[in-house]
PDB file of C-alpha atoms in Angstrom:
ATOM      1  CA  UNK A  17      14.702 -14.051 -16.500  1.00  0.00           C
ATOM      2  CA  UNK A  18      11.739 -13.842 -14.125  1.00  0.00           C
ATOM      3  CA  UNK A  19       9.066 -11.518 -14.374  1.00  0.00           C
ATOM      4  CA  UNK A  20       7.291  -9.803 -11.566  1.00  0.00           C
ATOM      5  CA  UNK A  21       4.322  -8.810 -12.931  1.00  0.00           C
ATOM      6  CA  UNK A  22       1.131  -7.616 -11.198  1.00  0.00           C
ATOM      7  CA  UNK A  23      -0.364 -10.904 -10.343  1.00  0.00           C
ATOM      8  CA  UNK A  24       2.797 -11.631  -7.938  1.00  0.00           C
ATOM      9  CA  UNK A  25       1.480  -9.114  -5.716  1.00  0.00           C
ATOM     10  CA  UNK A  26      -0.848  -8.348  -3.420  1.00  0.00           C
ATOM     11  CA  UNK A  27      -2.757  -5.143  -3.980  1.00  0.00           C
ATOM     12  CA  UNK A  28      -5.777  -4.765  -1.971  1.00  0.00           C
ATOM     13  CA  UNK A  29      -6.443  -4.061   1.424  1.00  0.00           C
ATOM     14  CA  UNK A  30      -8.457  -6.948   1.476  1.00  0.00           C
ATOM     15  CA  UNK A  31      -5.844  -9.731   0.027  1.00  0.00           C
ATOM     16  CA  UNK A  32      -3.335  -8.093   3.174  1.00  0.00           C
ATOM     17  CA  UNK A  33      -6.325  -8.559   5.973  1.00  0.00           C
ATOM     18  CA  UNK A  34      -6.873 -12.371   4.419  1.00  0.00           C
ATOM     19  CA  UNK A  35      -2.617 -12.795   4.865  1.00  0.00           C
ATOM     20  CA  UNK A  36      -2.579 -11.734   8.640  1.00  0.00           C
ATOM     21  CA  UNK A  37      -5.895 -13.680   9.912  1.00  0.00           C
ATOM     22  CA  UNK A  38      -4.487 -16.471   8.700  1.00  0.00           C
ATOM     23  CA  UNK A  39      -0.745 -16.890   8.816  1.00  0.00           C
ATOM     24  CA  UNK A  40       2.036 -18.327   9.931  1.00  0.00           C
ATOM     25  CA  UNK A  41       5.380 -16.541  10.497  1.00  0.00           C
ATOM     26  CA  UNK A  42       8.887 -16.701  10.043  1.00  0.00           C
ATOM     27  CA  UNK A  43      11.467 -14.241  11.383  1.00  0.00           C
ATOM     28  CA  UNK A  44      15.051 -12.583  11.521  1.00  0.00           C
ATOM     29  CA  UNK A  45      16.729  -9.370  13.351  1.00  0.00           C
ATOM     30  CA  UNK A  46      15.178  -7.926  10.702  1.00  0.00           C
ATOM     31  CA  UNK A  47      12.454  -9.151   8.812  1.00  0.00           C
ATOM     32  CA  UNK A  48       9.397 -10.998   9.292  1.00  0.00           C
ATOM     33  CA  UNK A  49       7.567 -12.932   6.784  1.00  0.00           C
ATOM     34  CA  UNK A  50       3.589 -13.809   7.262  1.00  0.00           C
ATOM     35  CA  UNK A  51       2.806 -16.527   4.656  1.00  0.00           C
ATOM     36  CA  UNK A  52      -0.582 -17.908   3.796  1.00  0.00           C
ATOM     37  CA  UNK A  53      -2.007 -20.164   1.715  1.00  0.00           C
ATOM     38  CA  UNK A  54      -3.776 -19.057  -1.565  1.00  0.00           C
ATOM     39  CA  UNK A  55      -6.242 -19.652  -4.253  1.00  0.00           C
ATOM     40  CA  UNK A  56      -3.782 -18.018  -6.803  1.00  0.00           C
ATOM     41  CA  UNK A  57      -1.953 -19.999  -9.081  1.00  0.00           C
ATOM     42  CA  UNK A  58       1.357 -18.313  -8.213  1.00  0.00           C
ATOM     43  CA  UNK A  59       3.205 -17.049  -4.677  1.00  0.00           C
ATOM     44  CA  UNK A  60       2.207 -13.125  -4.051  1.00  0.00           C
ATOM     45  CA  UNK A  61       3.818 -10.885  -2.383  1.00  0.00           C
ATOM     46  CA  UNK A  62       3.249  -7.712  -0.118  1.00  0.00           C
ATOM     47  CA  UNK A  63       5.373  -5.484   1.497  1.00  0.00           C
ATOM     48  CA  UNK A  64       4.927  -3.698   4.877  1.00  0.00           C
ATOM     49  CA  UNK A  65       7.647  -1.437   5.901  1.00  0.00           C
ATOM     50  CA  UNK A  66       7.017   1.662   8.002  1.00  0.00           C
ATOM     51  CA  UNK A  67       8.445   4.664   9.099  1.00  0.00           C
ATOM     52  CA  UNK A  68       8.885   3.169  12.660  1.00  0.00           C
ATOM     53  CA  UNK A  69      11.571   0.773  10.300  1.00  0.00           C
ATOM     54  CA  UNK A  70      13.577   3.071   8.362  1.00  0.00           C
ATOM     55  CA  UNK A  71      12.475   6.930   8.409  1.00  0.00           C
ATOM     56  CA  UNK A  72      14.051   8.057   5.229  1.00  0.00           C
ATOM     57  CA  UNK A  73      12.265   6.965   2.328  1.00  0.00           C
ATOM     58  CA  UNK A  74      15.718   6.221   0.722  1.00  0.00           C
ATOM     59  CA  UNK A  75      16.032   3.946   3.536  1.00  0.00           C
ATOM     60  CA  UNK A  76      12.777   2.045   2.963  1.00  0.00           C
ATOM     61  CA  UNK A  77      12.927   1.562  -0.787  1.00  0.00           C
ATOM     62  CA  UNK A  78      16.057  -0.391  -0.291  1.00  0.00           C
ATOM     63  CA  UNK A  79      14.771  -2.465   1.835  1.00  0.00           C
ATOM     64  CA  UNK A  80      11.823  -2.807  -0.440  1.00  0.00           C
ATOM     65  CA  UNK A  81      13.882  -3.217  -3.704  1.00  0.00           C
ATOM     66  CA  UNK A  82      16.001  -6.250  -2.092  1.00  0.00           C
ATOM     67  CA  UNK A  83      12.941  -8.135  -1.170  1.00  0.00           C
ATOM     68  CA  UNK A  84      11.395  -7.389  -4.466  1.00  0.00           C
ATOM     69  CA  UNK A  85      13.992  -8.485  -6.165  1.00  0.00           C
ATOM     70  CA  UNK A  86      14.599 -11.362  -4.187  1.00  0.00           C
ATOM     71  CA  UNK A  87      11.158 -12.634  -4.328  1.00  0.00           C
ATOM     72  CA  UNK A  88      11.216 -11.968  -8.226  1.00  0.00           C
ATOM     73  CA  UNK A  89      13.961 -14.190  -8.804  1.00  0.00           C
ATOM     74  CA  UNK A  90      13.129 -17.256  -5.991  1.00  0.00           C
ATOM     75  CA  UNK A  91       9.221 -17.294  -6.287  1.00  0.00           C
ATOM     76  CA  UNK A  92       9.382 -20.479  -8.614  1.00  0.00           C
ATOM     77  CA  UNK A  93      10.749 -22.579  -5.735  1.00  0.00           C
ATOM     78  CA  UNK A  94       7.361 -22.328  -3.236  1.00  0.00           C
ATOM     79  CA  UNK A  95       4.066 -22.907  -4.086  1.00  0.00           C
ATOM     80  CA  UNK A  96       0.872 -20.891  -4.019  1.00  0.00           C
ATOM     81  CA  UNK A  97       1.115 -19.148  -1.021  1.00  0.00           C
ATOM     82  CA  UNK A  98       0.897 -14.985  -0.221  1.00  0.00           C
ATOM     83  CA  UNK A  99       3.631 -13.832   1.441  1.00  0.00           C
ATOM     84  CA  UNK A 100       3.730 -10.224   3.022  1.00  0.00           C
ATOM     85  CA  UNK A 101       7.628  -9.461   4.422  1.00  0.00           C
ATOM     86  CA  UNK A 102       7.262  -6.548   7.697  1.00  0.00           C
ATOM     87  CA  UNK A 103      10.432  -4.508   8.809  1.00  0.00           C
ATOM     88  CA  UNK A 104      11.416  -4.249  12.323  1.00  0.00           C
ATOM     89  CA  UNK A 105      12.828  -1.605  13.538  1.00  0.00           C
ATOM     90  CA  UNK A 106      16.383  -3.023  13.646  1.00  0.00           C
ATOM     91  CA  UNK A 107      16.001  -2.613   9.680  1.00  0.00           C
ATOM     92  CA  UNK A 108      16.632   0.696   9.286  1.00  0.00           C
ATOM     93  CA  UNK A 109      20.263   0.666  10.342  1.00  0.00           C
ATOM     94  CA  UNK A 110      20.830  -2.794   9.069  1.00  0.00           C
ATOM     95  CA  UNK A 111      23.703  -2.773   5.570  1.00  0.00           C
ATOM     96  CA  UNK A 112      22.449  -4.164   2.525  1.00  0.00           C
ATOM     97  CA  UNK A 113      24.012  -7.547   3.762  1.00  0.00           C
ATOM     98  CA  UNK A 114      22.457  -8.060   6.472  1.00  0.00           C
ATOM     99  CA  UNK A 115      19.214  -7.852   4.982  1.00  0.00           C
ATOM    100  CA  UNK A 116      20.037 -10.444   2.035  1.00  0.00           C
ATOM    101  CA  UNK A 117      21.217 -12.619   4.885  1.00  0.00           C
ATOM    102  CA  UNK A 118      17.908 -12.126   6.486  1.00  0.00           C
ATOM    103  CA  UNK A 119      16.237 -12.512   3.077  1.00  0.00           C
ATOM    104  CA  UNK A 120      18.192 -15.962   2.343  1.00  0.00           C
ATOM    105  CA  UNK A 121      17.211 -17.383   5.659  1.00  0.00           C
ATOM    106  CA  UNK A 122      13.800 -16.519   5.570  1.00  0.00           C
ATOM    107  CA  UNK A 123      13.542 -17.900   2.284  1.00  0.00           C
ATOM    108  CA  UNK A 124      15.296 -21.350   2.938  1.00  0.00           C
ATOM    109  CA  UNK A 125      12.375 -21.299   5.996  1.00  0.00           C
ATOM    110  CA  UNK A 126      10.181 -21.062   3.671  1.00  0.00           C
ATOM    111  CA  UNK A 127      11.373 -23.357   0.741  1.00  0.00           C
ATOM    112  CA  UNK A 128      11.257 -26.238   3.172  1.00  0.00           C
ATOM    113  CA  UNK A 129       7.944 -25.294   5.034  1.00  0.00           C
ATOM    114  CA  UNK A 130       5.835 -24.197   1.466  1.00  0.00           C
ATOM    115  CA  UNK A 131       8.043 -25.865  -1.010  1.00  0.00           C
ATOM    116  CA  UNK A 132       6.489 -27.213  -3.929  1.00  0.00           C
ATOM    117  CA  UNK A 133       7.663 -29.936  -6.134  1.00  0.00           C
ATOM    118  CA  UNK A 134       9.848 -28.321  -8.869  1.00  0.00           C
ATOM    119  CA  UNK A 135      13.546 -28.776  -8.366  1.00  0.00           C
ATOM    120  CA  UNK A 136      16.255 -26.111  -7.211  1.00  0.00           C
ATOM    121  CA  UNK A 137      18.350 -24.622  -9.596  1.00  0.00           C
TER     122      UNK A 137
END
């Protein structure tokens, strides 16, 4: 069972600015994903998702749980790169499948594009 502890995720202001001067982007109906290269030994993740996505907080901590959750179990299979996922506005509304949909593409995207050398399981 994967862990997600603290150093999977970015926490400061500063490690978010870093993540959108440099990146490059993937994206869905959905979601967008802004990944960078890092210094860190593992993939981090950061999560963006505004009122102007889902205005119920209900609403936005799904959203946040999924790709969480999704990163915690699939962050083996990239290298060391930060990763920040941003809701659009079509989010809100969007079922729970939907969003793992978007959630498996983007992360297929990114397997290929940052994919390091251990194998898939």
């Amino acid at each position: 069972m994967a862990a997600f502890p603290r150093q999977a995720r970015l926490l400061t202001a500063k490690d978010y600015q870093t993540v959108f001067a440099n990146a490059q982007r993937f994206s869905t109906q959905t979601l967008i994903v802004l990944y960078s290269p890092t210094e860190a030994l593992q993939p981090r993740v950061g999560l963006a998702i505004s009122k102007k996505v889902a205005r119920l907080a209900v609403q936005r901590n799904i959203i946040k749980r999924y790709v969480r959750e999704f990163f915690r179990q699939n962050q083996f299979h990239i290298g060391s790169y930060d990763l920040v996922f941003l809701g659009k506005p079509s989010a809100g509304q969007a079922s729970r499948t939907e969003i793992r949909q978007s959630l498996d593409y983007l992360w297929r995207k990114l397997k290929i594009t940052c994919g390091n050398s251990l194998p898939s399981q």
